[in-house]
Amino acid sequence: MGVDSEHSVVRTLSPGLITVKNSLPFLFPKLSFFRAGLGVFAVALSVWFCSQTISLAVPITGANGTTVDFAGVKAATPAGLQVKILADGNLATVPWDKFDMTKMEQEQPNLFTAYQKTQAGETVELYLGVFEGEKPKPKMDETPTIPKSQMGFKETVVNGKSGSGFKTMTVAMRDPSPNAKAIFIGAFGGGPGEEMFSSIYLARSDATSWDNFLAVNKLVPVGVRVETGIPDPRKEPFFLADKGSGEALLKAIETLARQAGRDDLAEAPIVIYGREVMGSALAYNLAQYKPERVACAVAMMGPSFFTVEPTEASVKVPVLIVKGEYDDAYREWELEPTLDENSKRIDTPFEGYNRYVSTLPMRPNWTMVVQSRGTGEIDAVTEMLGKSFVDAVIKQRFGGGTYADMVPDIAYMGDLDKKTVKNMPNDAGVLKPNETWLPDQTFASVWRQFMEGELTPPPPAP
């Protein structure tokens, strides 16, 4: 698309000039008499080409109420949406004020969420329509090139047993610092076929965005990579810890700790931080499998497969459950959605919110978070929320010098509907489905800001 056609798109979306046809002037040429013989062919070719473009169209409503079928949307930038009106056209940027933002929020919530992020100066890659094939895909060979002798980590491979859902599990542990007191498992998951391979880098490299957080909390990072060895990991999910993966993971940690000369860490408390469906499921299920070992668990986005019934011991493990309002990760796992009558949100049968509600009579130390208009994307804001939760738990469970239970007297409670917080009285009783436990006042403030969309992470260290 040249300059003229880009301007035509903008005019099409603006009040007063409303025909989609005008955005494609070169598909409707004025045929002079002496070229009439070519006219039918040109029009037929144009109609065919339009049909190919519309099959991948991304419909967006303009400020004047007209809907334009864009062939593709590449990214959202502070200046506007980067789009193509035709599949073989040039990339153009359409300013945000040319769109009906109310309609966008209703019809294209992922685009609206991206728009909100751009208002803070962020650019969000989208890869919709014809750009779908350009979306970067994780590669299994992205191992850091740092020489192994300089990485300062140890690694072991555990073979899975029948029914465990995995063929091999590679577990890496960074060499512990002298003051390390607990294990941090980064269970960075994904969809079917990804098997958490990205989390292994947390232990293999000492130059990650987690390093300061780990050092302050005196945590030893452990990364995991799983090879399922089966065509479809959904049929036999390895992240059900009681099927064999939990035993294998804990045994690997024990082996690596002893190899590092730190017998005190062989059975040390564990913080498990799970991302997306696989990581979140492993975090939840490990807390149910060995609650006495898990200091706290984070299920960050896509929380599903919460199949194991909680116990009186496991509900005392602090668990942070975070999902986006429009998070549809369940689709990757072929889970049937249900509509919850209280929350009006779409949930899966064993999704985190449903499990949370069913467990409320046991008064769990679980924090529920639903990101307004969230699509399940993990970014600096969601990570700040997760890290703040771990900070609060570590402060209580290790603050006295020895491993201890949570302190009920300083707990807060949050209202998921009103997005407010208040001190939780000791006689609070069973919380309602729209209420949630918060570990302390500091985290309660973070939770409220996140729910209101006001949480801003600090700038990255230079």
CSV table of C-alpha atoms in Angstrom, one decimal:
chain,number,residue,atom,x,y,z
A,1,MET,CA,0.0,0.0,0.0
A,2,GLY,CA,1.5,3.3,-1.0
A,3,VAL,CA,1.0,6.7,0.6
A,4,ASP,CA,-2.2,7.4,-1.2
A,5,SER,CA,-3.8,4.1,-0.2
A,6,GLU,CA,-2.7,4.6,3.4
A,7,HIS,CA,-4.4,8.0,3.5
A,8,SER,CA,-7.4,6.4,2.0
A,9,VAL,CA,-7.6,3.9,4.9
A,10,VAL,CA,-7.4,6.7,7.4
A,11,ARG,CA,-10.2,8.6,5.5
A,12,THR,CA,-12.3,5.4,5.4
A,13,LEU,CA,-12.1,5.1,9.2
A,14,SER,CA,-12.7,8.8,9.8
A,15,PRO,CA,-16.1,10.5,10.2
A,16,GLY,CA,-17.6,11.8,6.9
A,17,LEU,CA,-15.9,9.5,4.5
A,18,ILE,CA,-17.3,6.1,5.0
A,19,THR,CA,-16.9,3.7,2.1
A,20,VAL,CA,-14.6,0.7,2.4
A,21,LYS,CA,-14.4,0.7,-1.4
A,22,ASN,CA,-12.5,4.0,-1.3
A,23,SER,CA,-9.7,2.3,0.7
A,24,LEU,CA,-8.9,0.1,-2.3
A,25,PRO,CA,-8.8,2.6,-5.2
A,26,PHE,CA,-6.4,0.6,-7.2
A,27,LEU,CA,-8.8,-2.4,-7.3
A,28,PHE,CA,-11.5,-0.3,-9.0
A,29,PRO,CA,-9.7,1.5,-11.9
A,30,LYS,CA,-11.4,3.8,-14.3
A,31,LEU,CA,-11.3,1.9,-17.5
A,32,SER,CA,-10.8,4.0,-20.6
A,33,PHE,CA,-12.6,2.9,-23.8
A,34,PHE,CA,-9.6,1.5,-25.5
A,35,ARG,CA,-8.8,-0.7,-22.5
A,36,ALA,CA,-12.3,-2.0,-22.2
A,37,GLY,CA,-11.3,-5.4,-23.5
A,38,LEU,CA,-9.1,-5.9,-20.4
A,39,GLY,CA,-11.7,-4.5,-18.0
A,40,VAL,CA,-13.6,-7.8,-17.3
A,41,PHE,CA,-10.3,-9.6,-16.6
A,42,ALA,CA,-9.1,-6.9,-14.3
A,43,VAL,CA,-12.3,-6.8,-12.3
A,44,ALA,CA,-12.4,-10.6,-12.0
A,45,LEU,CA,-8.9,-10.7,-10.8
A,46,SER,CA,-9.7,-8.0,-8.3
A,47,VAL,CA,-12.7,-9.9,-6.9
A,48,TRP,CA,-10.6,-13.0,-6.6
A,49,PHE,CA,-7.8,-11.2,-4.8
A,50,CYS,CA,-10.2,-9.5,-2.4
A,51,SER,CA,-11.7,-12.9,-1.5
A,52,GLN,CA,-8.3,-14.2,-0.6
A,53,THR,CA,-7.6,-11.1,1.5
A,54,ILE,CA,-11.0,-11.2,3.3
A,55,SER,CA,-10.5,-14.9,4.3
A,56,LEU,CA,-7.8,-13.7,6.6
A,57,ALA,CA,-9.4,-10.4,7.4
A,58,VAL,CA,-9.2,-8.6,10.8
A,59,PRO,CA,-12.4,-6.5,11.0
A,60,ILE,CA,-12.0,-3.3,13.0
A,61,THR,CA,-14.7,-0.6,13.4
A,62,GLY,CA,-13.6,3.0,12.6
A,63,ALA,CA,-14.5,6.2,14.4
A,64,ASN,CA,-17.3,6.8,12.0
A,65,GLY,CA,-18.9,3.4,12.5
A,66,THR,CA,-17.6,1.8,9.3
A,67,THR,CA,-16.0,-1.7,9.6
A,68,VAL,CA,-12.8,-2.3,7.6
A,69,ASP,CA,-11.5,-5.8,6.9
A,70,PHE,CA,-7.8,-5.4,7.3
A,71,ALA,CA,-5.7,-8.2,5.7
A,72,GLY,CA,-3.4,-8.2,8.7
A,73,VAL,CA,-2.4,-6.3,11.9
A,74,LYS,CA,1.3,-6.6,12.7
A,75,ALA,CA,1.7,-4.5,15.8
A,76,ALA,CA,0.2,-1.9,18.2
A,77,THR,CA,2.5,1.1,18.7
A,78,PRO,CA,2.0,4.4,20.5
A,79,ALA,CA,1.4,6.0,17.1
A,80,GLY,CA,-1.4,3.5,16.1
A,81,LEU,CA,-1.9,0.1,14.6
A,82,GLN,CA,0.5,-1.2,11.9
A,83,VAL,CA,-1.8,-2.8,9.3
A,84,LYS,CA,-2.1,-4.0,5.8
A,85,ILE,CA,-5.4,-3.4,3.9
A,86,LEU,CA,-4.3,-5.9,1.2
A,87,ALA,CA,-2.2,-9.0,1.7
A,88,ASP,CA,0.5,-7.7,-0.8
A,89,GLY,CA,0.2,-4.1,0.2
A,90,ASN,CA,2.6,-1.9,2.1
A,91,LEU,CA,2.6,-1.6,5.9
A,92,ALA,CA,0.8,1.5,7.1
A,93,THR,CA,0.2,3.0,10.6
A,94,VAL,CA,-3.4,4.0,11.4
A,95,PRO,CA,-3.7,6.4,14.3
A,96,TRP,CA,-5.7,5.3,17.3
A,97,ASP,CA,-8.2,8.2,17.0
A,98,LYS,CA,-9.4,6.8,13.7
A,99,PHE,CA,-10.9,3.8,15.6
A,100,ASP,CA,-14.0,3.3,17.7
A,101,MET,CA,-12.3,2.3,20.9
A,102,THR,CA,-15.5,1.3,22.6
A,103,LYS,CA,-16.3,-1.1,19.7
A,104,MET,CA,-12.7,-2.4,19.8
A,105,GLU,CA,-12.9,-3.2,23.4
A,106,GLN,CA,-16.1,-5.2,22.7
A,107,GLU,CA,-15.1,-6.8,19.4
A,108,GLN,CA,-11.3,-7.1,19.5
A,109,PRO,CA,-10.3,-7.2,23.2
A,110,ASN,CA,-6.8,-8.4,22.4
A,111,LEU,CA,-6.3,-5.2,20.3
A,112,PHE,CA,-7.8,-3.0,23.0
A,113,THR,CA,-5.5,-4.6,25.6
A,114,ALA,CA,-2.5,-3.9,23.3
A,115,TYR,CA,-3.8,-0.3,22.9
A,116,GLN,CA,-3.7,0.2,26.6
A,117,LYS,CA,-0.1,-0.9,26.8
A,118,THR,CA,0.9,1.4,24.0
A,119,GLN,CA,-0.3,4.4,26.1
A,120,ALA,CA,2.6,3.6,28.4
A,121,GLY,CA,5.0,3.8,25.5
A,122,GLU,CA,5.1,0.0,24.8
A,123,THR,CA,5.0,-1.6,21.3
A,124,VAL,CA,3.0,-4.9,21.3
A,125,GLU,CA,3.6,-7.4,18.4
A,126,LEU,CA,0.3,-9.0,17.3
A,127,TYR,CA,0.9,-10.9,14.1
A,128,LEU,CA,-2.8,-11.2,13.1
A,129,GLY,CA,-4.2,-12.1,9.7
A,130,VAL,CA,-1.5,-12.3,7.0
A,131,PHE,CA,1.2,-11.8,9.6
A,132,GLU,CA,0.3,-15.0,11.4
A,133,GLY,CA,3.1,-16.9,9.6
A,134,GLU,CA,5.7,-14.3,10.8
A,135,LYS,CA,5.0,-14.9,14.5
A,136,PRO,CA,8.3,-15.9,16.1
A,137,LYS,CA,8.3,-19.5,17.4
A,138,PRO,CA,10.4,-20.8,20.3
A,139,LYS,CA,13.3,-22.9,19.1
A,140,MET,CA,14.7,-25.9,21.0
A,141,ASP,CA,18.3,-24.9,20.1
A,142,GLU,CA,18.2,-21.5,21.8
A,143,THR,CA,20.7,-22.7,24.5
A,144,PRO,CA,22.9,-19.8,25.7
A,145,THR,CA,26.4,-19.8,24.2
A,146,ILE,CA,28.1,-19.2,27.5
A,147,PRO,CA,30.8,-21.9,28.0
A,148,LYS,CA,29.5,-24.5,30.4
A,149,SER,CA,32.5,-24.1,32.7
A,150,GLN,CA,31.5,-20.5,33.3
A,151,MET,CA,27.8,-21.0,33.8
A,152,GLY,CA,28.1,-22.3,37.4
A,153,PHE,CA,25.4,-24.9,37.3
A,154,LYS,CA,24.9,-28.6,37.7
A,155,GLU,CA,22.4,-30.7,35.7
A,156,THR,CA,20.9,-34.2,35.9
A,157,VAL,CA,18.5,-36.2,33.7
A,158,VAL,CA,15.8,-38.4,35.2
A,159,ASN,CA,14.0,-41.1,33.1
A,160,GLY,CA,10.2,-41.2,33.5
A,161,LYS,CA,8.3,-44.2,34.6
A,162,SER,CA,5.2,-45.7,32.9
A,163,GLY,CA,2.3,-43.4,33.4
A,164,SER,CA,4.4,-40.4,34.5
A,165,GLY,CA,3.7,-38.5,31.2
A,166,PHE,CA,7.4,-37.9,30.3
A,167,LYS,CA,10.3,-39.7,28.8
A,168,THR,CA,13.1,-37.7,30.3
A,169,MET,CA,13.3,-34.7,32.7
A,170,THR,CA,16.4,-32.5,32.6
A,171,VAL,CA,16.8,-30.5,35.8
A,172,ALA,CA,19.5,-27.9,36.2
A,173,MET,CA,20.5,-26.1,39.4
A,174,ARG,CA,22.7,-23.0,39.6
A,175,ASP,CA,25.5,-23.2,42.1
A,176,PRO,CA,24.0,-22.0,45.4
A,177,SER,CA,25.2,-18.9,47.1
A,178,PRO,CA,26.5,-19.4,50.7
A,179,ASN,CA,23.4,-17.8,52.2
A,180,ALA,CA,20.8,-19.6,50.0
A,181,LYS,CA,18.0,-21.1,52.1
A,182,ALA,CA,15.4,-22.3,49.7
A,183,ILE,CA,14.8,-23.6,46.1
A,184,PHE,CA,13.2,-21.6,43.4
A,185,ILE,CA,11.7,-23.8,40.6
A,186,GLY,CA,11.0,-21.7,37.4
A,187,ALA,CA,8.3,-23.8,35.7
A,188,PHE,CA,7.9,-21.6,32.7
A,189,GLY,CA,5.3,-23.5,30.6
A,190,GLY,CA,3.5,-23.1,27.4
A,191,GLY,CA,1.1,-24.9,25.1
A,192,PRO,CA,1.1,-28.5,23.9
A,193,GLY,CA,4.5,-29.4,22.5
A,194,GLU,CA,6.6,-26.7,24.3
A,195,GLU,CA,7.2,-28.7,27.5
A,196,MET,CA,8.7,-25.9,29.5
A,197,PHE,CA,12.0,-25.9,27.7
A,198,SER,CA,12.5,-22.2,28.3
A,199,SER,CA,12.7,-22.5,32.1
A,200,ILE,CA,16.0,-24.4,31.9
A,201,TYR,CA,17.8,-21.2,31.1
A,202,LEU,CA,17.0,-19.8,34.5
A,203,ALA,CA,19.5,-22.1,36.0
A,204,ARG,CA,22.0,-22.2,33.2
A,205,SER,CA,22.7,-18.5,33.0
A,206,ASP,CA,23.6,-16.0,35.7
A,207,ALA,CA,22.3,-13.0,33.6
A,208,THR,CA,18.5,-13.2,33.8
A,209,SER,CA,15.9,-10.7,34.8
A,210,TRP,CA,15.3,-12.8,37.9
A,211,ASP,CA,18.8,-12.5,39.5
A,212,ASN,CA,18.2,-9.6,41.8
A,213,PHE,CA,14.9,-11.1,43.0
A,214,LEU,CA,16.5,-14.5,43.7
A,215,ALA,CA,19.5,-12.9,45.5
A,216,VAL,CA,17.3,-10.8,47.8
A,217,ASN,CA,15.2,-13.8,48.8
A,218,LYS,CA,18.1,-16.1,49.0
A,219,LEU,CA,16.7,-18.6,46.5
A,220,VAL,CA,18.6,-21.1,44.4
A,221,PRO,CA,17.2,-21.2,40.8
A,222,VAL,CA,16.2,-24.6,39.4
A,223,GLY,CA,15.1,-25.0,35.8
A,224,VAL,CA,13.3,-27.9,34.1
A,225,ARG,CA,13.0,-29.3,30.6
A,226,VAL,CA,10.7,-32.2,29.8
A,227,GLU,CA,10.7,-34.5,26.9
A,228,THR,CA,7.3,-36.2,26.9
A,229,GLY,CA,8.1,-38.9,24.3
A,230,ILE,CA,4.4,-39.1,23.4
A,231,PRO,CA,2.6,-37.5,20.4
A,232,ASP,CA,0.1,-35.6,22.5
A,233,PRO,CA,1.1,-34.5,26.0
A,234,ARG,CA,-2.6,-33.7,26.7
A,235,LYS,CA,-3.4,-37.4,26.8
A,236,GLU,CA,-0.9,-38.1,29.6
A,237,PRO,CA,0.2,-34.8,31.2
A,238,PHE,CA,3.5,-34.9,33.0
A,239,PHE,CA,2.5,-31.9,35.2
A,240,LEU,CA,0.2,-34.1,37.4
A,241,ALA,CA,2.9,-34.4,40.1
A,242,ASP,CA,1.4,-37.4,41.8
A,243,LYS,CA,1.9,-39.5,38.6
A,244,GLY,CA,5.7,-39.5,38.9
A,245,SER,CA,7.0,-36.1,37.8
A,246,GLY,CA,6.8,-34.8,41.4
A,247,GLU,CA,8.9,-37.6,42.8
A,248,ALA,CA,11.4,-37.3,39.9
A,249,LEU,CA,11.8,-33.5,40.3
A,250,LEU,CA,12.3,-33.7,44.1
A,251,LYS,CA,14.8,-36.5,43.7
A,252,ALA,CA,16.8,-34.5,41.1
A,253,ILE,CA,16.9,-31.5,43.4
A,254,GLU,CA,18.2,-33.6,46.2
A,255,THR,CA,20.9,-35.1,43.9
A,256,LEU,CA,22.1,-31.7,42.6
A,257,ALA,CA,22.1,-30.1,46.1
A,258,ARG,CA,24.3,-32.9,47.4
A,259,GLN,CA,26.6,-32.6,44.4
A,260,ALA,CA,27.0,-28.9,45.2
A,261,GLY,CA,28.0,-29.8,48.7
A,262,ARG,CA,24.8,-28.3,50.2
A,263,ASP,CA,23.1,-31.2,52.0
A,264,ASP,CA,21.0,-28.5,53.8
A,265,LEU,CA,19.2,-27.8,50.5
A,266,ALA,CA,18.5,-31.4,49.6
A,267,GLU,CA,15.1,-31.2,51.3
A,268,ALA,CA,14.8,-27.4,51.6
A,269,PRO,CA,11.5,-25.6,51.2
A,270,ILE,CA,10.5,-24.9,47.6
A,271,VAL,CA,9.0,-21.8,45.8
A,272,ILE,CA,7.6,-22.9,42.5
A,273,TYR,CA,6.7,-20.2,40.0
A,274,GLY,CA,4.5,-21.6,37.2
A,275,ARG,CA,3.7,-19.8,33.9
A,276,GLU,CA,1.0,-20.7,31.5
A,277,VAL,CA,-0.9,-23.9,31.4
A,278,MET,CA,2.0,-26.4,31.9
A,279,GLY,CA,3.9,-24.4,34.5
A,280,SER,CA,0.7,-23.3,36.4
A,281,ALA,CA,-0.5,-26.9,36.5
A,282,LEU,CA,2.8,-28.2,37.8
A,283,ALA,CA,2.9,-25.5,40.5
A,284,TYR,CA,-0.6,-26.3,41.8
A,285,ASN,CA,-0.1,-30.0,41.6
A,286,LEU,CA,3.3,-30.0,43.3
A,287,ALA,CA,1.8,-28.0,46.2
A,288,GLN,CA,-0.9,-30.7,46.6
A,289,TYR,CA,1.6,-33.6,46.2
A,290,LYS,CA,4.1,-32.4,48.8
A,291,PRO,CA,2.6,-29.4,50.8
A,292,GLU,CA,5.2,-29.9,53.5
A,293,ARG,CA,8.0,-29.0,51.0
A,294,VAL,CA,6.3,-26.1,49.1
A,295,ALA,CA,6.7,-22.7,50.7
A,296,CYS,CA,4.5,-21.1,48.1
A,297,ALA,CA,3.3,-21.6,44.5
A,298,VAL,CA,2.4,-19.2,41.7
A,299,ALA,CA,0.1,-20.2,38.8
A,300,MET,CA,0.6,-17.3,36.4
A,301,MET,CA,-1.9,-17.2,33.6
A,302,GLY,CA,-3.7,-20.2,31.9
A,303,PRO,CA,-4.4,-22.0,35.2
A,304,SER,CA,-5.9,-25.3,34.3
A,305,PHE,CA,-5.6,-29.0,35.3
A,306,PHE,CA,-6.2,-28.3,39.0
A,307,THR,CA,-7.5,-31.8,39.2
A,308,VAL,CA,-6.2,-32.9,42.6
A,309,GLU,CA,-8.5,-32.3,45.5
A,310,PRO,CA,-6.8,-30.0,48.1
A,311,THR,CA,-6.2,-31.3,51.7
A,312,GLU,CA,-6.2,-29.5,55.1
A,313,ALA,CA,-2.4,-29.4,54.7
A,314,SER,CA,-2.2,-28.2,51.1
A,315,VAL,CA,-4.7,-25.3,51.6
A,316,LYS,CA,-2.2,-23.7,54.0
A,317,VAL,CA,0.4,-23.4,51.2
A,318,PRO,CA,0.1,-19.9,49.9
A,319,VAL,CA,-0.9,-20.1,46.2
A,320,LEU,CA,-1.3,-17.1,43.8
A,321,ILE,CA,-3.7,-17.9,40.9
A,322,VAL,CA,-3.7,-15.3,38.1
A,323,LYS,CA,-5.8,-15.5,35.0
A,324,GLY,CA,-6.8,-13.0,32.3
A,325,GLU,CA,-10.4,-12.2,31.8
A,326,TYR,CA,-10.2,-13.2,28.1
A,327,ASP,CA,-7.5,-15.9,28.6
A,328,ASP,CA,-8.5,-18.8,26.3
A,329,ALA,CA,-5.5,-21.1,26.9
A,330,TYR,CA,-8.0,-23.9,27.5
A,331,ARG,CA,-8.6,-24.0,23.7
A,332,GLU,CA,-5.1,-25.4,23.2
A,333,TRP,CA,-6.0,-28.3,25.5
A,334,GLU,CA,-9.4,-29.1,24.0
A,335,LEU,CA,-11.1,-28.4,27.4
A,336,GLU,CA,-14.8,-27.6,27.3
A,337,PRO,CA,-15.6,-24.1,28.7
A,338,THR,CA,-18.3,-23.4,31.3
A,339,LEU,CA,-19.9,-20.2,32.4
A,340,ASP,CA,-19.6,-19.5,36.1
A,341,GLU,CA,-22.9,-17.9,37.4
A,342,ASN,CA,-21.1,-15.7,40.0
A,343,SER,CA,-18.2,-14.3,38.0
A,344,LYS,CA,-19.8,-14.4,34.5
A,345,ARG,CA,-16.3,-15.5,33.3
A,346,ILE,CA,-15.6,-18.5,31.0
A,347,ASP,CA,-13.8,-21.2,32.9
A,348,THR,CA,-12.7,-24.7,32.3
A,349,PRO,CA,-13.8,-27.7,34.5
A,350,PHE,CA,-10.6,-27.8,36.4
A,351,GLU,CA,-9.6,-24.2,35.9
A,352,GLY,CA,-8.1,-22.2,38.7
A,353,TYR,CA,-11.2,-20.1,39.6
A,354,ASN,CA,-13.5,-23.0,39.8
A,355,ARG,CA,-11.1,-24.9,42.1
A,356,TYR,CA,-10.7,-21.7,44.1
A,357,VAL,CA,-14.4,-21.4,44.7
A,358,SER,CA,-14.9,-25.0,45.6
A,359,THR,CA,-12.0,-24.8,48.1
A,360,LEU,CA,-13.2,-21.7,50.0
A,361,PRO,CA,-14.9,-23.7,52.8
A,362,MET,CA,-11.5,-24.9,53.8
A,363,ARG,CA,-10.3,-21.3,54.1
A,364,PRO,CA,-7.2,-21.6,51.9
A,365,ASN,CA,-4.3,-19.3,51.8
A,366,TRP,CA,-4.9,-18.7,48.2
A,367,THR,CA,-5.0,-15.4,46.3
A,368,MET,CA,-7.2,-15.1,43.3
A,369,VAL,CA,-6.5,-12.5,40.6
A,370,VAL,CA,-8.5,-11.8,37.4
A,371,GLN,CA,-6.8,-9.3,35.1
A,372,SER,CA,-9.4,-7.1,33.6
A,373,ARG,CA,-9.4,-7.5,29.8
A,374,GLY,CA,-6.3,-9.7,30.2
A,375,THR,CA,-5.6,-12.2,27.4
A,376,GLY,CA,-3.2,-14.4,29.3
A,377,GLU,CA,-0.1,-12.4,28.2
A,378,ILE,CA,2.8,-12.3,30.7
A,379,ASP,CA,4.6,-9.0,31.0
A,380,ALA,CA,6.6,-6.9,33.4
A,381,VAL,CA,3.4,-6.0,35.3
A,382,THR,CA,2.2,-9.5,35.9
A,383,GLU,CA,5.7,-10.6,36.9
A,384,MET,CA,5.8,-7.7,39.4
A,385,LEU,CA,2.6,-9.1,40.9
A,386,GLY,CA,4.0,-12.6,41.1
A,387,LYS,CA,7.3,-11.6,42.6
A,388,SER,CA,5.6,-9.3,45.1
A,389,PHE,CA,3.5,-12.3,46.3
A,390,VAL,CA,6.6,-14.4,46.8
A,391,ASP,CA,8.3,-11.5,48.6
A,392,ALA,CA,5.4,-11.3,51.0
A,393,VAL,CA,5.4,-15.1,51.7
A,394,ILE,CA,9.2,-15.4,52.1
A,395,LYS,CA,9.2,-12.5,54.6
A,396,GLN,CA,6.7,-14.3,56.8
A,397,ARG,CA,7.9,-17.9,56.4
A,398,PHE,CA,11.6,-17.2,56.8
A,399,GLY,CA,11.6,-13.8,58.5
A,400,GLY,CA,12.1,-15.3,62.0
A,401,GLY,CA,15.2,-17.2,61.0
A,402,THR,CA,13.4,-20.6,60.8
A,403,TYR,CA,10.8,-21.9,58.4
A,404,ALA,CA,7.4,-21.1,59.8
A,405,ASP,CA,3.7,-21.0,58.9
A,406,MET,CA,2.0,-17.9,57.6
A,407,VAL,CA,0.9,-15.2,60.2
A,408,PRO,CA,-2.9,-14.9,60.1
A,409,ASP,CA,-3.1,-11.7,62.2
A,410,ILE,CA,-1.6,-9.6,59.4
A,411,ALA,CA,-3.6,-11.0,56.5
A,412,TYR,CA,-5.8,-8.8,54.3
A,413,MET,CA,-8.8,-9.7,52.1
A,414,GLY,CA,-9.6,-8.4,48.6
A,415,ASP,CA,-12.9,-7.9,46.8
A,416,LEU,CA,-12.7,-9.2,43.2
A,417,ASP,CA,-15.7,-7.1,42.1
A,418,LYS,CA,-15.1,-3.8,43.9
A,419,LYS,CA,-11.2,-4.2,43.6
A,420,THR,CA,-10.9,-3.0,47.2
A,421,VAL,CA,-8.9,-4.4,50.2
A,422,LYS,CA,-9.3,-4.4,53.9
A,423,ASN,CA,-7.8,-6.1,57.0
A,424,MET,CA,-9.0,-9.6,57.5
A,425,PRO,CA,-10.4,-10.2,61.0
A,426,ASN,CA,-9.6,-13.5,62.6
A,427,ASP,CA,-13.3,-14.4,62.7
A,428,ALA,CA,-13.8,-13.6,59.0
A,429,GLY,CA,-15.2,-17.1,58.4
A,430,VAL,CA,-15.6,-18.6,54.9
A,431,LEU,CA,-14.9,-16.0,52.2
A,432,LYS,CA,-17.4,-15.4,49.4
A,433,PRO,CA,-16.6,-16.3,45.7
A,434,ASN,CA,-15.8,-12.7,45.0
A,435,GLU,CA,-13.4,-12.4,48.0
A,436,THR,CA,-9.8,-13.5,48.3
A,437,TRP,CA,-7.0,-13.9,50.9
A,438,LEU,CA,-4.0,-11.6,50.8
A,439,PRO,CA,-0.8,-12.3,52.8
A,440,ASP,CA,-0.2,-8.8,54.1
A,441,GLN,CA,-0.8,-5.1,53.7
A,442,THR,CA,2.1,-4.5,51.3
A,443,PHE,CA,0.9,-7.1,48.9
A,444,ALA,CA,-2.7,-6.0,49.4
A,445,SER,CA,-1.7,-2.6,47.9
A,446,VAL,CA,0.0,-4.3,45.0
A,447,TRP,CA,-3.0,-6.5,44.4
A,448,ARG,CA,-5.4,-3.5,44.4
A,449,GLN,CA,-3.2,-1.6,42.0
A,450,PHE,CA,-3.0,-4.6,39.6
A,451,MET,CA,-6.8,-5.1,39.7
A,452,GLU,CA,-7.3,-1.4,39.0
A,453,GLY,CA,-4.8,-1.5,36.1
A,454,GLU,CA,-2.6,1.0,38.0
A,455,LEU,CA,0.4,-1.2,38.8
A,456,THR,CA,3.6,0.2,37.2
A,457,PRO,CA,6.8,-1.8,37.5
A,458,PRO,CA,10.1,0.0,38.2
A,459,PRO,CA,12.3,0.8,35.2
A,460,PRO,CA,14.8,-2.0,34.4
A,461,ALA,CA,18.2,-1.7,36.0
A,462,PRO,CA,20.9,-0.1,33.8
